[in-house]
Amino acid sequence: MIFKLPSIVLKLYLVSFIIWVLQTTIIPQTLTKYTNIQVKQQVFAGPIYPYTSLTIPKKFPIVNSTITLVIAHPDDEVMFFSPSLVELNKEKYNNEVNLICFSSGNFIESMGQIRRRELQNSARILGVDNVKVLDYRDGMNETWEISDIVKSLKENLITNNDKQSVLITFDDQGVSNHPNHISLFHGTKEYIKGLRRSNDTSTKLYVLKSLNFVEKYSFTILSNIELFIDYLTLAIKNYMNININVSFFGNQSLSKGINDIKFYSDLNMLSISYGAMAYGHFSQMVWFRYGWLFLSRYLTYNHLIEQ
């Protein structure tokens, strides 16, 4: 029996992936084909083809914004934030997306210049052209000073008076309790507090919710359940006028709950993420990284919590 377990798990993940493709890609694209007037009539109002997007809430709160993703290391943008980045970059939202990486990934000194270049390559695949890499020291024993992070944000953030500013970074658990990630949470939050004290409320902060072990390595399994409930909810709401609200692992200690966002990738978005990681960050593609690519839920799902 113990030798059959890996085979059973593999089959479970494979079946789950097929169901996920059906729910995130085939069904939405089919619905668009038969319900969108522009697609049905093949007469388009502008240069942007109607995208399919799986986000909660449906009325998207981040539009016409200057967005800055604040990360600690090259490859964080793919391994943890790619569903958010790809979605936020879609033309229909009219967002400008920038990236600040606080270290060059120089835990091994000579790798710094390689990983800087790889980050640029990955960001281009994800649709981000404006990338800044700072010189903070990478390491599990490195805790970055809050005051230094605040100063760096003031010096490097790009703002646009015609658009609201949005910062996105890690939460207080830093995905994996990495001290560099956690430092960015505290530093970025202190930066926002400083703006609030000066009566500047135009800048929003979202943090990526850290997932527990089971959810982190569930790949598409839990997303399938949530998406099924979402489809069921929509059907019941349309035909019976009853609302159902189901959430999993719902620790909302950081959440205001008003403009929290859930991003579900489809097959097209996942393909971009795989390309950005495998091609962009070639030096990081050691054997265990493939396990992350095929097991991690962060490649197909993000939950951003507004602070």
PDB file of C-alpha atoms in Angstrom:
ATOM      1  CA  MET A   1       0.000   0.000   0.000  1.00  0.00           C
ATOM      2  CA  ILE A   2       2.788   2.416   0.896  1.00  0.00           C
ATOM      3  CA  PHE A   3       4.295   2.012  -2.584  1.00  0.00           C
ATOM      4  CA  LYS A   4       0.953   2.833  -4.199  1.00  0.00           C
ATOM      5  CA  LEU A   5       0.676   6.135  -2.334  1.00  0.00           C
ATOM      6  CA  PRO A   6       2.895   8.203  -4.704  1.00  0.00           C
ATOM      7  CA  SER A   7       0.903   6.896  -7.669  1.00  0.00           C
ATOM      8  CA  ILE A   8      -2.389   7.820  -6.004  1.00  0.00           C
ATOM      9  CA  VAL A   9      -1.135  11.316  -5.163  1.00  0.00           C
ATOM     10  CA  LEU A  10       0.156  11.806  -8.714  1.00  0.00           C
ATOM     11  CA  LYS A  11      -3.202  10.771 -10.169  1.00  0.00           C
ATOM     12  CA  LEU A  12      -5.009  13.095  -7.757  1.00  0.00           C
ATOM     13  CA  TYR A  13      -2.905  16.071  -8.839  1.00  0.00           C
ATOM     14  CA  LEU A  14      -3.280  15.176 -12.523  1.00  0.00           C
ATOM     15  CA  VAL A  15      -7.071  14.870 -12.309  1.00  0.00           C
ATOM     16  CA  SER A  16      -7.197  18.086 -10.296  1.00  0.00           C
ATOM     17  CA  PHE A  17      -5.145  19.880 -12.953  1.00  0.00           C
ATOM     18  CA  ILE A  18      -7.501  18.737 -15.720  1.00  0.00           C
ATOM     19  CA  ILE A  19     -10.523  19.935 -13.724  1.00  0.00           C
ATOM     20  CA  TRP A  20      -8.717  23.211 -13.063  1.00  0.00           C
ATOM     21  CA  VAL A  21      -8.095  23.755 -16.799  1.00  0.00           C
ATOM     22  CA  LEU A  22     -11.787  23.101 -17.400  1.00  0.00           C
ATOM     23  CA  GLN A  23     -12.930  25.573 -14.735  1.00  0.00           C
ATOM     24  CA  THR A  24     -10.395  28.365 -15.300  1.00  0.00           C
ATOM     25  CA  THR A  25      -9.851  28.233 -19.033  1.00  0.00           C
ATOM     26  CA  ILE A  26     -12.260  26.138 -21.098  1.00  0.00           C
ATOM     27  CA  ILE A  27     -15.526  27.175 -19.412  1.00  0.00           C
ATOM     28  CA  PRO A  28     -14.737  30.929 -19.179  1.00  0.00           C
ATOM     29  CA  GLN A  29     -13.457  31.098 -22.762  1.00  0.00           C
ATOM     30  CA  THR A  30     -16.489  29.177 -24.027  1.00  0.00           C
ATOM     31  CA  LEU A  31     -18.836  31.488 -22.124  1.00  0.00           C
ATOM     32  CA  THR A  32     -17.044  34.499 -23.605  1.00  0.00           C
ATOM     33  CA  LYS A  33     -17.390  33.065 -27.088  1.00  0.00           C
ATOM     34  CA  TYR A  34     -21.156  32.634 -26.781  1.00  0.00           C
ATOM     35  CA  THR A  35     -22.138  35.520 -24.481  1.00  0.00           C
ATOM     36  CA  ASN A  36     -19.840  38.425 -25.359  1.00  0.00           C
ATOM     37  CA  ILE A  37     -21.478  40.567 -28.038  1.00  0.00           C
ATOM     38  CA  GLN A  38     -18.184  41.676 -29.579  1.00  0.00           C
ATOM     39  CA  VAL A  39     -16.884  38.121 -29.902  1.00  0.00           C
ATOM     40  CA  LYS A  40     -20.204  36.765 -31.187  1.00  0.00           C
ATOM     41  CA  GLN A  41     -20.528  39.418 -33.864  1.00  0.00           C
ATOM     42  CA  GLN A  42     -16.770  39.651 -34.548  1.00  0.00           C
ATOM     43  CA  VAL A  43     -17.082  43.435 -34.320  1.00  0.00           C
ATOM     44  CA  PHE A  44     -14.716  44.905 -31.736  1.00  0.00           C
ATOM     45  CA  ALA A  45     -14.996  48.317 -30.080  1.00  0.00           C
ATOM     46  CA  GLY A  46     -11.260  48.832 -29.597  1.00  0.00           C
ATOM     47  CA  PRO A  47      -7.795  47.270 -29.796  1.00  0.00           C
ATOM     48  CA  ILE A  48      -8.222  45.073 -26.686  1.00  0.00           C
ATOM     49  CA  TYR A  49      -9.700  41.585 -27.123  1.00  0.00           C
ATOM     50  CA  PRO A  50     -12.144  40.642 -24.330  1.00  0.00           C
ATOM     51  CA  TYR A  51     -10.101  38.867 -21.664  1.00  0.00           C
ATOM     52  CA  THR A  52     -11.405  36.210 -19.329  1.00  0.00           C
ATOM     53  CA  SER A  53     -10.480  37.016 -15.725  1.00  0.00           C
ATOM     54  CA  LEU A  54     -11.202  35.070 -12.553  1.00  0.00           C
ATOM     55  CA  THR A  55     -10.986  37.567  -9.719  1.00  0.00           C
ATOM     56  CA  ILE A  56     -12.941  38.169  -6.534  1.00  0.00           C
ATOM     57  CA  PRO A  57     -14.513  40.702  -6.260  1.00  0.00           C
ATOM     58  CA  LYS A  58     -15.702  40.894  -9.848  1.00  0.00           C
ATOM     59  CA  LYS A  59     -15.671  44.699  -9.658  1.00  0.00           C
ATOM     60  CA  PHE A  60     -11.914  45.068  -9.667  1.00  0.00           C
ATOM     61  CA  PRO A  61     -10.608  47.665  -7.145  1.00  0.00           C
ATOM     62  CA  ILE A  62      -7.159  48.292  -8.701  1.00  0.00           C
ATOM     63  CA  VAL A  63      -7.592  50.205 -11.961  1.00  0.00           C
ATOM     64  CA  ASN A  64      -5.950  53.325 -13.412  1.00  0.00           C
ATOM     65  CA  SER A  65      -3.188  52.885 -10.832  1.00  0.00           C
ATOM     66  CA  THR A  66       0.580  53.084 -10.524  1.00  0.00           C
ATOM     67  CA  ILE A  67       1.445  49.755  -8.907  1.00  0.00           C
ATOM     68  CA  THR A  68       4.760  48.875  -7.309  1.00  0.00           C
ATOM     69  CA  LEU A  69       5.550  45.305  -6.342  1.00  0.00           C
ATOM     70  CA  VAL A  70       8.043  45.312  -3.461  1.00  0.00           C
ATOM     71  CA  ILE A  71      10.029  42.061  -3.249  1.00  0.00           C
ATOM     72  CA  ALA A  72      13.167  40.840  -1.507  1.00  0.00           C
ATOM     73  CA  HIS A  73      14.879  38.597  -4.074  1.00  0.00           C
ATOM     74  CA  PRO A  74      14.954  37.922  -7.805  1.00  0.00           C
ATOM     75  CA  ASP A  75      12.379  35.155  -8.501  1.00  0.00           C
ATOM     76  CA  ASP A  76       9.982  36.306  -5.726  1.00  0.00           C
ATOM     77  CA  GLU A  77       7.948  38.015  -8.449  1.00  0.00           C
ATOM     78  CA  VAL A  78       7.289  34.643 -10.138  1.00  0.00           C
ATOM     79  CA  MET A  79       7.273  32.165  -7.288  1.00  0.00           C
ATOM     80  CA  PHE A  80       4.794  34.122  -5.175  1.00  0.00           C
ATOM     81  CA  PHE A  81       3.210  37.033  -7.057  1.00  0.00           C
ATOM     82  CA  SER A  82       2.835  35.987 -10.705  1.00  0.00           C
ATOM     83  CA  PRO A  83      -1.003  35.583 -10.706  1.00  0.00           C
ATOM     84  CA  SER A  84      -1.313  39.150  -9.387  1.00  0.00           C
ATOM     85  CA  LEU A  85       1.312  40.586 -11.745  1.00  0.00           C
ATOM     86  CA  VAL A  86      -0.109  39.015 -14.892  1.00  0.00           C
ATOM     87  CA  GLU A  87      -3.676  40.029 -14.051  1.00  0.00           C
ATOM     88  CA  LEU A  88      -2.837  43.586 -12.986  1.00  0.00           C
ATOM     89  CA  ASN A  89      -0.904  44.078 -16.236  1.00  0.00           C
ATOM     90  CA  LYS A  90      -3.911  43.394 -18.445  1.00  0.00           C
ATOM     91  CA  GLU A  91      -4.588  46.404 -20.642  1.00  0.00           C
ATOM     92  CA  LYS A  92      -8.235  46.713 -19.655  1.00  0.00           C
ATOM     93  CA  TYR A  93      -7.232  47.931 -16.164  1.00  0.00           C
ATOM     94  CA  ASN A  94      -4.993  50.756 -17.457  1.00  0.00           C
ATOM     95  CA  ASN A  95      -2.403  50.129 -14.733  1.00  0.00           C
ATOM     96  CA  GLU A  96       1.305  50.959 -14.735  1.00  0.00           C
ATOM     97  CA  VAL A  97       3.220  48.179 -12.964  1.00  0.00           C
ATOM     98  CA  ASN A  98       6.713  48.660 -11.515  1.00  0.00           C
ATOM     99  CA  LEU A  99       8.974  46.430  -9.454  1.00  0.00           C
ATOM    100  CA  ILE A 100      11.475  47.146  -6.671  1.00  0.00           C
ATOM    101  CA  CYS A 101      13.690  44.256  -5.571  1.00  0.00           C
ATOM    102  CA  PHE A 102      15.615  45.019  -2.388  1.00  0.00           C
ATOM    103  CA  SER A 103      18.485  42.590  -3.001  1.00  0.00           C
ATOM    104  CA  SER A 104      20.246  41.151  -6.019  1.00  0.00           C
ATOM    105  CA  GLY A 105      20.058  37.647  -4.560  1.00  0.00           C
ATOM    106  CA  ASN A 106      23.711  37.962  -3.595  1.00  0.00           C
ATOM    107  CA  PHE A 107      23.748  35.301  -0.870  1.00  0.00           C
ATOM    108  CA  ILE A 108      26.514  33.929  -3.094  1.00  0.00           C
ATOM    109  CA  GLU A 109      28.447  37.096  -3.938  1.00  0.00           C
ATOM    110  CA  SER A 110      29.267  36.303  -7.559  1.00  0.00           C
ATOM    111  CA  MET A 111      25.629  35.395  -8.326  1.00  0.00           C
ATOM    112  CA  GLY A 112      24.386  38.945  -7.775  1.00  0.00           C
ATOM    113  CA  GLN A 113      25.032  40.214 -11.298  1.00  0.00           C
ATOM    114  CA  ILE A 114      23.555  37.047 -12.828  1.00  0.00           C
ATOM    115  CA  ARG A 115      20.372  37.247 -10.802  1.00  0.00           C
ATOM    116  CA  ARG A 116      19.927  40.956 -11.539  1.00  0.00           C
ATOM    117  CA  ARG A 117      19.922  40.158 -15.238  1.00  0.00           C
ATOM    118  CA  GLU A 118      17.595  37.198 -14.745  1.00  0.00           C
ATOM    119  CA  LEU A 119      15.114  39.395 -12.885  1.00  0.00           C
ATOM    120  CA  GLN A 120      15.011  41.781 -15.835  1.00  0.00           C
ATOM    121  CA  ASN A 121      14.350  38.862 -18.203  1.00  0.00           C
ATOM    122  CA  SER A 122      11.614  37.428 -15.993  1.00  0.00           C
ATOM    123  CA  ALA A 123       9.946  40.812 -15.481  1.00  0.00           C
ATOM    124  CA  ARG A 124       9.762  41.399 -19.233  1.00  0.00           C
ATOM    125  CA  ILE A 125       7.974  38.074 -19.691  1.00  0.00           C
ATOM    126  CA  LEU A 126       5.515  39.086 -16.965  1.00  0.00           C
ATOM    127  CA  GLY A 127       4.967  42.455 -18.645  1.00  0.00           C
ATOM    128  CA  VAL A 128       6.975  44.644 -16.250  1.00  0.00           C
ATOM    129  CA  ASP A 129       9.519  46.964 -17.870  1.00  0.00           C
ATOM    130  CA  ASN A 130      10.471  49.225 -14.966  1.00  0.00           C
ATOM    131  CA  VAL A 131      12.617  47.233 -12.519  1.00  0.00           C
ATOM    132  CA  LYS A 132      14.888  48.599  -9.786  1.00  0.00           C
ATOM    133  CA  VAL A 133      17.313  46.368  -7.873  1.00  0.00           C
ATOM    134  CA  LEU A 134      18.747  47.634  -4.576  1.00  0.00           C
ATOM    135  CA  ASP A 135      21.783  46.412  -2.658  1.00  0.00           C
ATOM    136  CA  TYR A 136      20.401  45.011   0.592  1.00  0.00           C
ATOM    137  CA  ARG A 137      22.171  41.891   1.839  1.00  0.00           C
ATOM    138  CA  ASP A 138      20.367  38.635   1.026  1.00  0.00           C
ATOM    139  CA  GLY A 139      20.262  35.976   3.727  1.00  0.00           C
ATOM    140  CA  MET A 140      18.204  33.999   6.223  1.00  0.00           C
ATOM    141  CA  ASN A 141      20.118  35.729   9.034  1.00  0.00           C
ATOM    142  CA  GLU A 142      19.570  39.231   7.654  1.00  0.00           C
ATOM    143  CA  THR A 143      16.849  41.423   9.168  1.00  0.00           C
ATOM    144  CA  TRP A 144      16.621  44.719   7.322  1.00  0.00           C
ATOM    145  CA  GLU A 145      16.085  47.931   9.272  1.00  0.00           C
ATOM    146  CA  ILE A 146      12.609  49.435   8.976  1.00  0.00           C
ATOM    147  CA  SER A 147      14.001  52.961   8.695  1.00  0.00           C
ATOM    148  CA  ASP A 148      16.274  51.898   5.813  1.00  0.00           C
ATOM    149  CA  ILE A 149      13.353  50.349   3.936  1.00  0.00           C
ATOM    150  CA  VAL A 150      11.232  53.479   4.409  1.00  0.00           C
ATOM    151  CA  LYS A 151      14.091  55.644   3.102  1.00  0.00           C
ATOM    152  CA  SER A 152      14.598  53.377   0.079  1.00  0.00           C
ATOM    153  CA  LEU A 153      10.892  53.468  -0.768  1.00  0.00           C
ATOM    154  CA  LYS A 154      10.863  57.268  -0.609  1.00  0.00           C
ATOM    155  CA  GLU A 155      13.853  57.399  -2.958  1.00  0.00           C
ATOM    156  CA  ASN A 156      12.755  54.776  -5.481  1.00  0.00           C
ATOM    157  CA  LEU A 157       8.969  54.721  -5.730  1.00  0.00           C
ATOM    158  CA  ILE A 158       7.488  55.994  -8.976  1.00  0.00           C
ATOM    159  CA  THR A 159       4.282  57.976  -8.590  1.00  0.00           C
ATOM    160  CA  ASN A 160       1.855  59.531 -11.044  1.00  0.00           C
ATOM    161  CA  ASN A 161      -0.346  62.417  -9.972  1.00  0.00           C
ATOM    162  CA  ASP A 162      -3.057  61.257 -12.370  1.00  0.00           C
ATOM    163  CA  LYS A 163      -3.238  57.768 -10.877  1.00  0.00           C
ATOM    164  CA  GLN A 164      -3.632  56.288  -7.415  1.00  0.00           C
ATOM    165  CA  SER A 165      -0.552  54.535  -6.028  1.00  0.00           C
ATOM    166  CA  VAL A 166      -0.683  50.904  -4.914  1.00  0.00           C
ATOM    167  CA  LEU A 167       2.064  48.966  -3.130  1.00  0.00           C
ATOM    168  CA  ILE A 168       2.076  45.162  -2.980  1.00  0.00           C
ATOM    169  CA  THR A 169       4.397  43.123  -0.779  1.00  0.00           C
ATOM    170  CA  PHE A 170       4.556  40.187   1.673  1.00  0.00           C
ATOM    171  CA  ASP A 171       2.486  39.857   4.853  1.00  0.00           C
ATOM    172  CA  ASP A 172       3.894  39.482   8.374  1.00  0.00           C
ATOM    173  CA  GLN A 173       4.628  35.770   7.813  1.00  0.00           C
ATOM    174  CA  GLY A 174       6.554  36.404   4.603  1.00  0.00           C
ATOM    175  CA  VAL A 175       5.241  33.244   2.862  1.00  0.00           C
ATOM    176  CA  SER A 176       7.942  31.101   4.485  1.00  0.00           C
ATOM    177  CA  ASN A 177       8.941  33.167   7.532  1.00  0.00           C
ATOM    178  CA  HIS A 178      11.915  34.467   5.564  1.00  0.00           C
ATOM    179  CA  PRO A 179      13.302  37.448   7.543  1.00  0.00           C
ATOM    180  CA  ASN A 180      13.918  39.487   4.378  1.00  0.00           C
ATOM    181  CA  HIS A 181      10.271  39.095   3.344  1.00  0.00           C
ATOM    182  CA  ILE A 182       9.010  39.950   6.819  1.00  0.00           C
ATOM    183  CA  SER A 183      11.268  43.013   6.954  1.00  0.00           C
ATOM    184  CA  LEU A 184       9.610  44.332   3.801  1.00  0.00           C
ATOM    185  CA  PHE A 185       6.168  43.947   5.366  1.00  0.00           C
ATOM    186  CA  HIS A 186       7.135  46.013   8.401  1.00  0.00           C
ATOM    187  CA  GLY A 187       9.095  48.581   6.392  1.00  0.00           C
ATOM    188  CA  THR A 188       6.387  49.081   3.786  1.00  0.00           C
ATOM    189  CA  LYS A 189       3.690  49.320   6.433  1.00  0.00           C
ATOM    190  CA  GLU A 190       5.722  51.967   8.282  1.00  0.00           C
ATOM    191  CA  TYR A 191       6.082  53.885   5.008  1.00  0.00           C
ATOM    192  CA  ILE A 192       2.288  53.862   4.600  1.00  0.00           C
ATOM    193  CA  LYS A 193       1.829  54.972   8.218  1.00  0.00           C
ATOM    194  CA  GLY A 194       4.074  57.945   7.484  1.00  0.00           C
ATOM    195  CA  LEU A 195       1.873  58.908   4.547  1.00  0.00           C
ATOM    196  CA  ARG A 196      -1.235  58.613   6.702  1.00  0.00           C
ATOM    197  CA  ARG A 197       0.302  60.866   9.348  1.00  0.00           C
ATOM    198  CA  SER A 198       0.810  63.520   6.682  1.00  0.00           C
ATOM    199  CA  ASN A 199      -2.846  63.109   5.584  1.00  0.00           C
ATOM    200  CA  ASP A 200      -1.890  61.337   2.351  1.00  0.00           C
ATOM    201  CA  THR A 201      -4.517  58.625   1.925  1.00  0.00           C
ATOM    202  CA  SER A 202      -4.132  58.158  -1.822  1.00  0.00           C
ATOM    203  CA  THR A 203      -1.645  55.273  -1.551  1.00  0.00           C
ATOM    204  CA  LYS A 204      -2.973  51.779  -0.871  1.00  0.00           C
ATOM    205  CA  LEU A 205      -1.074  48.810   0.518  1.00  0.00           C
ATOM    206  CA  TYR A 206      -1.890  45.168  -0.230  1.00  0.00           C
ATOM    207  CA  VAL A 207      -0.038  42.204   1.247  1.00  0.00           C
ATOM    208  CA  LEU A 208       0.093  38.639  -0.037  1.00  0.00           C
ATOM    209  CA  LYS A 209      -1.596  36.255   2.368  1.00  0.00           C
ATOM    210  CA  SER A 210       0.764  33.478   3.493  1.00  0.00           C
ATOM    211  CA  LEU A 211      -0.698  30.004   3.065  1.00  0.00           C
ATOM    212  CA  ASN A 212      -0.360  27.155   5.525  1.00  0.00           C
ATOM    213  CA  PHE A 213       1.535  24.020   4.506  1.00  0.00           C
ATOM    214  CA  VAL A 214      -1.466  22.081   3.174  1.00  0.00           C
ATOM    215  CA  GLU A 215      -2.801  24.992   1.158  1.00  0.00           C
ATOM    216  CA  LYS A 216       0.660  26.034  -0.074  1.00  0.00           C
ATOM    217  CA  TYR A 217       1.274  22.661  -1.744  1.00  0.00           C
ATOM    218  CA  SER A 218      -2.289  21.932  -2.870  1.00  0.00           C
ATOM    219  CA  PHE A 219      -1.537  23.266  -6.396  1.00  0.00           C
ATOM    220  CA  THR A 220      -5.012  23.389  -8.015  1.00  0.00           C
ATOM    221  CA  ILE A 221      -6.995  21.184  -5.610  1.00  0.00           C
ATOM    222  CA  LEU A 222      -8.359  23.866  -3.274  1.00  0.00           C
ATOM    223  CA  SER A 223      -8.820  26.332  -6.118  1.00  0.00           C
ATOM    224  CA  ASN A 224     -11.054  23.779  -7.825  1.00  0.00           C
ATOM    225  CA  ILE A 225     -13.272  23.592  -4.756  1.00  0.00           C
ATOM    226  CA  GLU A 226     -13.460  27.373  -4.413  1.00  0.00           C
ATOM    227  CA  LEU A 227     -14.150  27.871  -8.117  1.00  0.00           C
ATOM    228  CA  PHE A 228     -16.857  25.201  -8.100  1.00  0.00           C
ATOM    229  CA  ILE A 229     -18.520  26.980  -5.170  1.00  0.00           C
ATOM    230  CA  ASP A 230     -18.200  30.248  -7.080  1.00  0.00           C
ATOM    231  CA  TYR A 231     -19.919  28.799 -10.152  1.00  0.00           C
ATOM    232  CA  LEU A 232     -22.585  27.218  -7.941  1.00  0.00           C
ATOM    233  CA  THR A 233     -23.083  30.506  -6.090  1.00  0.00           C
ATOM    234  CA  LEU A 234     -23.538  32.352  -9.361  1.00  0.00           C
ATOM    235  CA  ALA A 235     -26.108  29.835 -10.568  1.00  0.00           C
ATOM    236  CA  ILE A 236     -28.067  29.922  -7.291  1.00  0.00           C
ATOM    237  CA  LYS A 237     -27.934  33.716  -7.183  1.00  0.00           C
ATOM    238  CA  ASN A 238     -29.257  33.986 -10.732  1.00  0.00           C
ATOM    239  CA  TYR A 239     -32.049  31.444 -10.359  1.00  0.00           C
ATOM    240  CA  MET A 240     -32.961  31.539  -6.647  1.00  0.00           C
ATOM    241  CA  ASN A 241     -31.714  34.981  -5.524  1.00  0.00           C
ATOM    242  CA  ILE A 242     -29.734  33.453  -2.622  1.00  0.00           C
ATOM    243  CA  ASN A 243     -26.144  34.371  -1.776  1.00  0.00           C
ATOM    244  CA  ILE A 244     -23.591  31.791  -0.569  1.00  0.00           C
ATOM    245  CA  ASN A 245     -20.199  32.824   0.759  1.00  0.00           C
ATOM    246  CA  VAL A 246     -17.630  30.086   1.344  1.00  0.00           C
ATOM    247  CA  SER A 247     -13.977  30.689   2.231  1.00  0.00           C
ATOM    248  CA  PHE A 248     -11.160  28.300   3.155  1.00  0.00           C
ATOM    249  CA  PHE A 249      -8.479  28.723   5.803  1.00  0.00           C
ATOM    250  CA  GLY A 250     -10.076  32.054   6.604  1.00  0.00           C
ATOM    251  CA  ASN A 251      -7.663  33.656   9.054  1.00  0.00           C
ATOM    252  CA  GLN A 252      -8.472  37.293   8.400  1.00  0.00           C
ATOM    253  CA  SER A 253      -6.392  38.803  11.206  1.00  0.00           C
ATOM    254  CA  LEU A 254      -4.676  41.184   8.772  1.00  0.00           C
ATOM    255  CA  SER A 255      -7.718  41.881   6.659  1.00  0.00           C
ATOM    256  CA  LYS A 256     -10.015  44.874   6.514  1.00  0.00           C
ATOM    257  CA  GLY A 257     -12.122  42.765   4.184  1.00  0.00           C
ATOM    258  CA  ILE A 258     -13.361  45.655   2.028  1.00  0.00           C
ATOM    259  CA  ASN A 259     -11.112  45.496  -1.026  1.00  0.00           C
ATOM    260  CA  ASP A 260      -9.316  42.199  -0.569  1.00  0.00           C
ATOM    261  CA  ILE A 261      -8.672  40.504  -3.893  1.00  0.00           C
ATOM    262  CA  LYS A 262      -8.372  36.868  -4.941  1.00  0.00           C
ATOM    263  CA  PHE A 263      -6.654  36.096  -8.248  1.00  0.00           C
ATOM    264  CA  TYR A 264      -7.122  32.752  -9.996  1.00  0.00           C
ATOM    265  CA  SER A 265      -4.784  32.120 -12.929  1.00  0.00           C
ATOM    266  CA  ASP A 266      -5.934  30.302 -16.034  1.00  0.00           C
ATOM    267  CA  LEU A 267      -3.795  28.060 -18.242  1.00  0.00           C
ATOM    268  CA  ASN A 268      -2.539  31.018 -20.278  1.00  0.00           C
ATOM    269  CA  MET A 269      -1.407  32.900 -17.158  1.00  0.00           C
ATOM    270  CA  LEU A 270       0.223  29.786 -15.690  1.00  0.00           C
ATOM    271  CA  SER A 271       2.149  29.292 -18.934  1.00  0.00           C
ATOM    272  CA  ILE A 272       3.544  32.823 -18.606  1.00  0.00           C
ATOM    273  CA  SER A 273       4.596  32.104 -15.014  1.00  0.00           C
ATOM    274  CA  TYR A 274       6.368  28.897 -16.025  1.00  0.00           C
ATOM    275  CA  GLY A 275       8.175  30.723 -18.829  1.00  0.00           C
ATOM    276  CA  ALA A 276       9.244  33.572 -16.539  1.00  0.00           C
ATOM    277  CA  MET A 277      10.662  31.137 -13.990  1.00  0.00           C
ATOM    278  CA  ALA A 278      12.210  28.502 -16.254  1.00  0.00           C
ATOM    279  CA  TYR A 279      13.616  30.904 -18.859  1.00  0.00           C
ATOM    280  CA  GLY A 280      14.036  34.083 -16.818  1.00  0.00           C
ATOM    281  CA  HIS A 281      15.592  32.510 -13.713  1.00  0.00           C
ATOM    282  CA  PHE A 282      17.566  29.693 -15.303  1.00  0.00           C
ATOM    283  CA  SER A 283      20.231  29.700 -12.571  1.00  0.00           C
ATOM    284  CA  GLN A 284      17.566  28.878  -9.976  1.00  0.00           C
ATOM    285  CA  MET A 285      16.130  25.869 -11.790  1.00  0.00           C
ATOM    286  CA  VAL A 286      17.660  23.215  -9.537  1.00  0.00           C
ATOM    287  CA  TRP A 287      15.828  19.912  -9.059  1.00  0.00           C
ATOM    288  CA  PHE A 288      13.615  20.912  -6.114  1.00  0.00           C
ATOM    289  CA  ARG A 289      12.418  24.046  -7.927  1.00  0.00           C
ATOM    290  CA  TYR A 290      10.475  21.842 -10.337  1.00  0.00           C
ATOM    291  CA  GLY A 291       8.598  20.436  -7.359  1.00  0.00           C
ATOM    292  CA  TRP A 292       7.617  23.980  -6.420  1.00  0.00           C
ATOM    293  CA  LEU A 293       6.443  24.726  -9.967  1.00  0.00           C
ATOM    294  CA  PHE A 294       4.183  21.680 -10.024  1.00  0.00           C
ATOM    295  CA  LEU A 295       2.917  21.741  -6.423  1.00  0.00           C
ATOM    296  CA  SER A 296       2.756  25.366  -5.280  1.00  0.00           C
ATOM    297  CA  ARG A 297      -0.597  27.102  -5.134  1.00  0.00           C
ATOM    298  CA  TYR A 298       1.096  30.500  -5.419  1.00  0.00           C
ATOM    299  CA  LEU A 299       1.585  29.888  -9.148  1.00  0.00           C
ATOM    300  CA  THR A 300      -2.181  29.715  -9.709  1.00  0.00           C
ATOM    301  CA  TYR A 301      -3.676  31.722  -6.832  1.00  0.00           C
ATOM    302  CA  ASN A 302      -2.998  34.919  -4.890  1.00  0.00           C
ATOM    303  CA  HIS A 303      -4.980  36.485  -2.067  1.00  0.00           C
ATOM    304  CA  LEU A 304      -4.085  40.138  -1.565  1.00  0.00           C
ATOM    305  CA  ILE A 305      -5.216  41.703   1.701  1.00  0.00           C
ATOM    306  CA  GLU A 306      -5.679  45.447   1.938  1.00  0.00           C
ATOM    307  CA  GLN A 307      -4.051  47.100   4.939  1.00  0.00           C
TER     308      GLN A 307
END
